Amino acid sequence: MGPVVILILVAALVVVFLVASTVRIVPQARRYNIERFGRYRRTLQPGLNLVMPVADRINTKLDVREQVYSSEPKPVITEDNLVVNIDTVLYYQVTDPRAAAYEVADYLQAIDQLTVTTLRNVIGSMDLEGTLTSREEINARLRTVLDDATGKWGIRVNRVEIKAIDPPNTIKEAMEKQMRAERDKRAAILHAEGERQAKILTAEGTKQKDILEAQGTQQAMILRADGEAKAVERVFQAVHRNNADPKILAYKYLETLPHLAKSDNNTFWVIPGELTEAVRTVTSAFGDQSSTGLPKAAQSENANAAGPGDTSDTDRTAELEAEPPPSLDAAAAADEAAKQADAAVSDAKAEAAAAANAPSASDRGRTSNN
C-alpha cells in the first residue's frame, strides 16, 4: 500500500469524525445544553442540530417531561411536641434547561431540603389532630413555597402530596383505643335509640289495641242494650195487647225471683217487700174455688132425711154451716196457676212474633200506594 492510499484513508477518517462531531440528533422531550470553549452557547431542540466540531460540546442533557420524586420519611415535630414521620411526593417539570443546569447544582436535592424545611414550619404550628386532618392545607402551602423558590431554578412544581404521616407507636395505640371507644359509644347510642323506638312503638301498639278493644266492647254493649230494649218493648207491647191481668203478672214475678239467687257470688238473697202482695194476688186467684162448701142439694137431702124430730142432726148441720169450708190443696192450686200463666205467656209470645213478622200499617199503606 502506497503513501497516497494512506493519506486518502486518513483524510476520510478525518472527514467522518468531523461530520460526526458536527451533527447532533436530540430526541423528543429532551434538551441539550451546548457550551463553546466552556461557555454556555445555546440549548439544542429536538431533531437534527449542527454544532461546531471540537469547539462545541454537550454539557447537560435534561428531560422536560413531568417528573415524580418521592422523598424519604422525614421526622417533624408538631405543636404538641410529638414527632411524626412525613413522606411526601413531588411532581415537577423542567421549564428552563439553562437555569436548571446553571442556577442550582442539584435541583432535586434543593427541592428535597426545601420541602423538609417548609414541612417543619407548617407542621410546627399544628397539633397532631390538625396535622392528620389538614392535608389539603399543608399541600397548598408547600406548593406555594416550592413554586416561588424553584421558579428561578427553571423548575415548576405542579403538585405536592403528603403520602404518609406516621405518628409514634404509643400514639397509634392511643388513637386506636380512642377510635374503638368512639365506635363502642356510637354502637351503644344506636342500640339505646333502637330500644327506645321499639318501646315507643310497642306502647303505641298497646294503646291502639286497648282503644280498639274498648270501642269494640262499647259497641257490643250498645248493641246488646238495644237488643234487650227492643225485646222488652216487644214483650211489653204483647202483654198490653193481650190485656194480661194482675194475677198472671204476679205469678211471673214469683217465677223470676229464684233466678236472682243463681249466681255463685251471692252470699245472701234479699226478698222484696212486694212478695207478700204477689202471693196474696196468686192465692186470691183461687179463692172462689177454695171457699166453696157442700152443694145445696146435698144439704137439703140431709135435712129431709133427719126429720123434724132429729134436732141433734139439725144442730150439727148448723154448726157445719157456721164453720168455714175446708180450702183446696195449696199445691194443686199453684199447679193450676202455673198452667194458666204458661198458657198466657205462650199466647203473648205468639202474638209478639206475629206482630213482628206482619208488616206495619205504614208499610201496608206504602204497598197499597205503590
Short mmCIF file of C-alpha atoms in Angstrom, two decimals:
data_model
loop_
_atom_site.label_atom_id
_atom_site.label_comp_id
_atom_site.label_asym_id
_atom_site.label_seq_id
_atom_site.Cartn_x
_atom_site.Cartn_y
_atom_site.Cartn_z
CA MET A 1 0.00 0.00 0.00
CA GLY A 2 1.42 3.31 -1.09
CA PRO A 3 1.63 6.57 0.76
CA VAL A 4 -1.11 8.04 -1.35
CA VAL A 5 -3.60 5.48 -0.22
CA ILE A 6 -2.67 6.02 3.37
CA LEU A 7 -3.23 9.74 3.05
CA ILE A 8 -6.59 9.18 1.43
CA LEU A 9 -7.67 6.89 4.28
CA VAL A 10 -6.55 9.39 6.92
CA ALA A 11 -8.39 12.19 5.15
CA ALA A 12 -11.56 10.08 5.00
CA LEU A 13 -11.37 9.29 8.69
CA VAL A 14 -10.93 12.97 9.50
CA VAL A 15 -13.95 13.86 7.40
CA VAL A 16 -16.08 11.18 9.09
CA PHE A 17 -15.00 12.40 12.52
CA LEU A 18 -15.78 15.99 11.63
CA VAL A 19 -19.20 15.09 10.28
CA ALA A 20 -19.98 13.00 13.35
CA SER A 21 -18.90 15.86 15.62
CA THR A 22 -20.96 18.38 13.71
CA VAL A 23 -24.31 16.57 13.63
CA ARG A 24 -26.35 16.16 16.89
CA ILE A 25 -29.76 14.40 16.99
CA VAL A 26 -31.89 15.37 20.04
CA PRO A 27 -34.84 13.03 20.98
CA GLN A 28 -38.31 14.38 21.67
CA ALA A 29 -38.86 15.86 25.17
CA ARG A 30 -35.12 16.25 25.63
CA ARG A 31 -32.99 19.37 25.83
CA TYR A 32 -29.18 19.58 25.41
CA ASN A 33 -27.13 22.49 26.72
CA ILE A 34 -24.20 23.33 24.39
CA GLU A 35 -21.01 25.00 25.64
CA ARG A 36 -18.41 26.53 23.31
CA PHE A 37 -14.98 26.56 24.84
CA GLY A 38 -16.58 26.11 28.33
CA ARG A 39 -19.19 28.82 27.99
CA TYR A 40 -22.93 28.26 27.54
CA ARG A 41 -23.81 28.74 23.90
CA ARG A 42 -27.34 27.50 23.32
CA THR A 43 -29.85 24.73 24.04
CA LEU A 44 -30.49 22.17 21.32
CA GLN A 45 -34.13 21.44 20.49
CA PRO A 46 -35.48 18.02 19.46
CA GLY A 47 -34.42 16.93 15.97
CA LEU A 48 -31.26 17.32 13.84
CA ASN A 49 -28.84 20.00 15.01
CA LEU A 50 -25.40 21.13 13.74
CA VAL A 51 -22.62 22.19 16.07
CA MET A 52 -19.07 23.29 15.60
CA PRO A 53 -16.73 20.35 15.91
CA VAL A 54 -14.16 20.43 18.66
CA ALA A 55 -15.34 23.89 19.85
CA ASP A 56 -18.87 22.93 20.94
CA ARG A 57 -19.71 20.20 23.42
CA ILE A 58 -22.82 18.98 25.28
CA ASN A 59 -22.78 19.93 28.94
CA THR A 60 -26.16 18.60 30.32
CA LYS A 61 -28.99 16.54 28.94
CA LEU A 62 -32.36 17.32 30.56
CA ASP A 63 -35.79 15.68 30.35
CA VAL A 64 -38.56 18.30 30.15
CA ARG A 65 -41.38 15.86 30.88
CA GLU A 66 -43.18 15.95 34.27
CA GLN A 67 -41.19 14.00 36.81
CA VAL A 68 -42.13 12.30 40.08
CA TYR A 69 -39.85 12.46 43.08
CA SER A 70 -40.63 10.57 46.29
CA SER A 71 -38.61 11.65 49.29
CA GLU A 72 -37.69 9.58 52.30
CA PRO A 73 -39.77 9.94 55.51
CA LYS A 74 -38.62 12.98 57.45
CA PRO A 75 -39.16 13.48 61.22
CA VAL A 76 -41.20 16.57 62.02
CA ILE A 77 -42.21 17.90 65.46
CA THR A 78 -45.79 19.08 65.93
CA GLU A 79 -47.00 21.90 68.15
CA ASP A 80 -47.82 19.44 70.97
CA ASN A 81 -44.23 18.08 70.89
CA LEU A 82 -44.92 14.83 69.06
CA VAL A 83 -42.51 13.51 66.46
CA VAL A 84 -44.18 12.29 63.27
CA ASN A 85 -42.57 10.94 60.10
CA ILE A 86 -43.93 12.53 56.93
CA ASP A 87 -43.37 11.11 53.48
CA THR A 88 -44.03 13.45 50.51
CA VAL A 89 -44.41 13.00 46.76
CA LEU A 90 -43.33 15.83 44.44
CA TYR A 91 -44.46 16.37 40.82
CA TYR A 92 -42.21 18.82 38.96
CA GLN A 93 -41.22 19.79 35.41
CA VAL A 94 -38.14 21.47 33.90
CA THR A 95 -39.25 24.62 32.13
CA ASP A 96 -35.85 26.29 31.61
CA PRO A 97 -32.97 23.87 30.85
CA ARG A 98 -30.29 26.58 31.12
CA ALA A 99 -31.44 27.70 34.61
CA ALA A 100 -31.85 24.10 35.79
CA ALA A 101 -28.25 23.41 34.73
CA TYR A 102 -26.52 26.62 35.80
CA GLU A 103 -28.67 28.23 38.59
CA VAL A 104 -28.53 25.30 41.02
CA ALA A 105 -26.04 22.50 41.37
CA ASP A 106 -28.59 19.70 42.16
CA TYR A 107 -32.17 20.83 41.87
CA LEU A 108 -33.59 17.55 43.29
CA GLN A 109 -31.61 17.84 46.49
CA ALA A 110 -32.50 21.50 46.75
CA ILE A 111 -36.21 20.73 46.34
CA ASP A 112 -35.99 17.94 48.91
CA GLN A 113 -34.34 20.12 51.54
CA LEU A 114 -36.74 22.97 50.84
CA THR A 115 -39.68 20.57 51.27
CA VAL A 116 -38.37 19.40 54.65
CA THR A 117 -37.89 22.91 56.00
CA THR A 118 -41.28 24.03 54.75
CA LEU A 119 -42.94 20.99 56.34
CA ARG A 120 -41.30 21.72 59.68
CA ASN A 121 -42.52 25.30 59.56
CA VAL A 122 -46.07 24.31 58.63
CA ILE A 123 -46.43 21.27 60.92
CA GLY A 124 -44.76 23.11 63.82
CA SER A 125 -47.79 25.40 64.03
CA MET A 126 -50.30 22.50 64.16
CA ASP A 127 -51.08 19.81 66.68
CA LEU A 128 -51.32 16.13 65.80
CA GLU A 129 -55.05 16.23 65.23
CA GLY A 130 -54.73 19.22 62.92
CA THR A 131 -51.85 17.57 61.07
CA LEU A 132 -53.85 14.44 60.39
CA THR A 133 -56.94 16.33 59.25
CA SER A 134 -55.35 19.24 57.31
CA ARG A 135 -53.55 17.56 54.43
CA GLU A 136 -55.09 19.80 51.80
CA GLU A 137 -53.94 22.90 53.63
CA ILE A 138 -50.41 21.52 54.06
CA ASN A 139 -50.21 20.57 50.37
CA ALA A 140 -51.32 24.04 49.28
CA ARG A 141 -48.79 25.81 51.49
CA LEU A 142 -45.98 23.50 50.36
CA ARG A 143 -46.76 24.08 46.70
CA THR A 144 -46.84 27.85 47.15
CA VAL A 145 -43.43 27.92 48.88
CA LEU A 146 -41.78 25.47 46.48
CA ASP A 147 -43.17 27.14 43.38
CA ASP A 148 -41.83 30.52 44.47
CA ALA A 149 -38.39 29.12 45.31
CA THR A 150 -37.93 26.84 42.28
CA GLY A 151 -39.12 29.38 39.72
CA LYS A 152 -35.64 30.90 39.35
CA TRP A 153 -34.15 27.39 39.02
CA GLY A 154 -36.17 26.69 35.91
CA ILE A 155 -38.38 24.18 37.76
CA ARG A 156 -42.15 24.29 38.04
CA VAL A 157 -43.71 22.36 40.91
CA ASN A 158 -47.09 21.14 39.70
CA ARG A 159 -48.23 19.31 42.80
CA VAL A 160 -47.06 18.26 46.24
CA GLU A 161 -48.80 15.40 48.07
CA ILE A 162 -48.28 14.01 51.56
CA LYS A 163 -48.07 10.27 51.07
CA ALA A 164 -47.97 9.17 54.70
CA ILE A 165 -47.96 10.59 58.23
CA ASP A 166 -46.67 8.10 60.76
CA PRO A 167 -47.07 9.05 64.43
CA PRO A 168 -45.24 7.10 67.18
CA ASN A 169 -46.46 3.63 68.15
CA THR A 170 -47.76 4.81 71.50
CA ILE A 171 -49.81 7.47 69.77
CA LYS A 172 -51.12 4.88 67.32
CA GLU A 173 -52.23 2.65 70.17
CA ALA A 174 -53.92 5.57 71.93
CA MET A 175 -55.65 6.58 68.70
CA GLU A 176 -56.85 3.02 68.14
CA LYS A 177 -58.26 2.88 71.67
CA GLN A 178 -59.95 6.23 71.14
CA MET A 179 -61.45 5.10 67.85
CA ARG A 180 -62.60 1.85 69.44
CA ALA A 181 -64.21 3.78 72.28
CA GLU A 182 -65.94 6.09 69.81
CA ARG A 183 -67.27 3.12 67.87
CA ASP A 184 -68.49 1.46 71.06
CA LYS A 185 -70.14 4.71 72.07
CA ARG A 186 -71.92 5.05 68.73
CA ALA A 187 -72.97 1.41 68.88
CA ALA A 188 -74.38 1.87 72.40
CA ILE A 189 -76.21 5.02 71.34
CA LEU A 190 -77.69 3.32 68.30
CA HIS A 191 -78.71 0.32 70.41
CA ALA A 192 -80.35 2.56 73.02
CA GLU A 193 -82.18 4.53 70.32
CA GLY A 194 -83.37 1.28 68.79
CA GLU A 195 -84.69 0.00 72.12
CA ARG A 196 -86.33 3.37 72.80
CA GLN A 197 -88.03 3.35 69.41
CA ALA A 198 -89.12 -0.25 69.92
CA LYS A 199 -90.64 0.57 73.31
CA ILE A 200 -92.41 3.60 71.87
CA LEU A 201 -93.85 1.55 69.04
CA THR A 202 -94.87 -1.21 71.46
CA ALA A 203 -96.59 1.31 73.74
CA GLU A 204 -98.40 2.88 70.80
CA GLY A 205 -99.49 -0.55 69.62
CA THR A 206 -100.76 -1.46 73.10
CA LYS A 207 -102.58 1.87 73.29
CA GLN A 208 -104.23 1.33 69.93
CA LYS A 209 -105.15 -2.21 70.94
CA ASP A 210 -106.76 -1.04 74.21
CA ILE A 211 -108.63 1.73 72.38
CA LEU A 212 -109.95 -0.65 69.75
CA GLU A 213 -110.93 -3.24 72.36
CA ALA A 214 -112.71 -0.57 74.41
CA GLN A 215 -114.51 0.69 71.31
CA GLY A 216 -115.48 -2.86 70.41
CA THR A 217 -116.76 -3.53 73.92
CA GLN A 218 -118.69 -0.26 73.86
CA GLN A 219 -120.30 -1.08 70.54
CA ALA A 220 -121.14 -4.61 71.74
CA MET A 221 -122.72 -3.26 74.93
CA ILE A 222 -124.70 -0.69 72.95
CA LEU A 223 -125.95 -3.31 70.51
CA ARG A 224 -126.75 -5.70 73.36
CA ALA A 225 -128.62 -2.96 75.22
CA ASP A 226 -130.52 -2.03 72.07
CA GLY A 227 -131.45 -5.67 71.55
CA GLU A 228 -132.62 -6.07 75.14
CA ALA A 229 -134.57 -2.81 74.91
CA LYS A 230 -136.32 -3.95 71.74
CA ALA A 231 -137.08 -7.34 73.31
CA VAL A 232 -138.52 -5.73 76.43
CA GLU A 233 -140.52 -3.31 74.31
CA ARG A 234 -141.99 -6.12 72.23
CA VAL A 235 -142.85 -8.16 75.33
CA PHE A 236 -144.39 -5.08 76.94
CA GLN A 237 -146.46 -4.39 73.82
CA ALA A 238 -147.52 -8.05 73.60
CA VAL A 239 -148.56 -8.09 77.24
CA HIS A 240 -150.60 -4.90 76.85
CA ARG A 241 -152.22 -6.09 73.64
CA ASN A 242 -153.30 -9.34 75.39
CA ASN A 243 -154.52 -7.34 78.40
CA ALA A 244 -152.84 -9.63 80.96
CA ASP A 245 -154.46 -9.44 84.37
CA PRO A 246 -152.50 -8.83 87.58
CA LYS A 247 -152.74 -12.49 88.57
CA ILE A 248 -150.52 -13.66 85.69
CA LEU A 249 -148.10 -10.81 86.25
CA ALA A 250 -147.85 -11.64 89.94
CA TYR A 251 -147.16 -15.30 89.13
CA LYS A 252 -144.42 -14.34 86.65
CA TYR A 253 -142.96 -12.09 89.32
CA LEU A 254 -142.79 -15.03 91.72
CA GLU A 255 -141.34 -17.21 88.97
CA THR A 256 -138.48 -14.73 88.33
CA LEU A 257 -137.41 -14.38 91.95
CA PRO A 258 -135.43 -17.70 92.16
CA HIS A 259 -133.20 -16.58 89.29
CA LEU A 260 -131.80 -13.83 91.49
CA ALA A 261 -130.07 -16.42 93.69
CA LYS A 262 -128.45 -18.47 90.89
CA SER A 263 -125.17 -16.53 90.92
CA ASP A 264 -122.28 -18.18 92.79
CA ASN A 265 -121.13 -14.84 94.21
CA ASN A 266 -124.39 -14.15 96.06
CA THR A 267 -123.98 -14.91 99.76
CA PHE A 268 -127.45 -13.72 100.74
CA TRP A 269 -130.80 -13.13 99.00
CA VAL A 270 -132.91 -10.07 99.66
CA ILE A 271 -136.66 -10.77 99.47
CA PRO A 272 -138.53 -7.73 98.13
CA GLY A 273 -141.44 -6.24 100.03
CA GLU A 274 -143.80 -6.86 97.11
CA LEU A 275 -143.51 -10.64 97.67
CA THR A 276 -146.44 -10.80 100.10
CA GLU A 277 -148.60 -8.78 97.77
CA ALA A 278 -147.73 -11.11 94.89
CA VAL A 279 -148.54 -14.20 96.99
CA ARG A 280 -151.81 -12.64 98.02
CA THR A 281 -152.72 -11.97 94.41
CA VAL A 282 -151.95 -15.56 93.34
CA THR A 283 -153.89 -17.08 96.20
CA SER A 284 -156.83 -14.77 95.54
CA ALA A 285 -157.00 -16.18 92.03
CA PHE A 286 -158.13 -19.48 93.53
CA GLY A 287 -160.06 -18.01 96.46
CA ASP A 288 -163.52 -18.79 95.00
CA GLN A 289 -162.74 -22.47 94.48
CA SER A 290 -161.12 -22.95 97.87
CA SER A 291 -164.05 -21.30 99.75
CA THR A 292 -166.81 -23.40 98.18
CA GLY A 293 -168.70 -25.78 100.60
CA LEU A 294 -171.10 -28.68 100.04
CA PRO A 295 -173.82 -28.32 97.42
CA LYS A 296 -177.18 -27.01 98.49
CA ALA A 297 -178.96 -30.10 97.14
CA ALA A 298 -176.92 -32.31 99.42
CA GLN A 299 -177.77 -30.07 102.38
CA SER A 300 -181.49 -30.27 101.69
CA GLU A 301 -181.37 -34.04 101.33
CA ASN A 302 -179.62 -34.34 104.66
CA ALA A 303 -182.21 -32.10 106.29
CA ASN A 304 -185.13 -34.15 104.95
CA ALA A 305 -183.58 -37.42 105.98
CA ALA A 306 -183.12 -36.23 109.52
CA GLY A 307 -186.75 -35.42 110.01
CA PRO A 308 -188.39 -32.86 112.23
CA GLY A 309 -187.64 -34.67 115.35
CA ASP A 310 -183.93 -35.09 114.85
CA THR A 311 -182.77 -31.87 116.44
CA SER A 312 -179.24 -33.09 117.04
CA ASP A 313 -178.62 -33.55 113.32
CA THR A 314 -180.07 -30.15 112.62
CA ASP A 315 -177.86 -28.52 115.17
CA ARG A 316 -174.85 -30.38 113.82
CA THR A 317 -175.64 -29.15 110.31
CA ALA A 318 -175.97 -25.60 111.57
CA GLU A 319 -172.61 -25.88 113.23
CA LEU A 320 -171.10 -27.19 110.00
CA GLU A 321 -172.65 -24.33 108.06
CA ALA A 322 -171.29 -21.84 110.56
CA GLU A 323 -167.76 -23.21 110.23
CA PRO A 324 -165.75 -22.13 107.13
CA PRO A 325 -165.49 -24.82 104.46
CA PRO A 326 -162.12 -26.50 104.03
CA SER A 327 -159.80 -24.99 101.30
CA LEU A 328 -158.33 -26.90 98.37
CA ASP A 329 -154.85 -28.22 98.41
CA ALA A 330 -152.31 -25.36 98.04
CA ALA A 331 -150.06 -27.43 95.75
CA ALA A 332 -152.91 -28.17 93.35
CA ALA A 333 -153.83 -24.50 93.29
CA ALA A 334 -150.24 -23.50 92.50
CA ASP A 335 -150.03 -26.04 89.68
CA GLU A 336 -153.23 -24.76 88.19
CA ALA A 337 -151.92 -21.16 88.39
CA ALA A 338 -148.67 -22.18 86.72
CA LYS A 339 -150.54 -23.81 83.87
CA GLN A 340 -152.63 -20.73 83.33
CA ALA A 341 -149.57 -18.44 83.46
CA ASP A 342 -147.67 -20.60 80.93
CA ALA A 343 -150.64 -20.55 78.60
CA ALA A 344 -150.88 -16.76 78.85
CA VAL A 345 -147.16 -16.30 78.24
CA SER A 346 -147.27 -18.63 75.20
CA ASP A 347 -150.14 -16.65 73.76
CA ALA A 348 -148.26 -13.39 74.37
CA LYS A 349 -145.14 -14.71 72.64
CA ALA A 350 -147.16 -15.94 69.68
CA GLU A 351 -148.85 -12.59 69.28
CA ALA A 352 -145.50 -10.76 69.60
CA ALA A 353 -143.98 -12.96 66.88
CA ALA A 354 -146.96 -12.41 64.63
CA ALA A 355 -146.77 -8.67 65.19
CA ALA A 356 -143.06 -8.66 64.37
CA ASN A 357 -143.49 -10.67 61.16
CA ALA A 358 -146.60 -8.83 59.96
CA PRO A 359 -145.96 -5.53 58.09
CA SER A 360 -146.87 -2.34 59.84
CA ALA A 361 -149.76 -0.12 58.87
CA SER A 362 -147.46 2.45 57.24
CA ASP A 363 -145.75 -0.30 55.24
CA ARG A 364 -149.17 -1.65 54.13
CA GLY A 365 -150.13 1.88 53.18
CA ARG A 366 -146.98 2.37 51.06
CA THR A 367 -147.54 -1.05 49.49
CA SER A 368 -151.13 -0.18 48.56
CA ASN A 369 -150.00 3.21 47.19
CA ASN A 370 -147.35 1.55 45.07
#
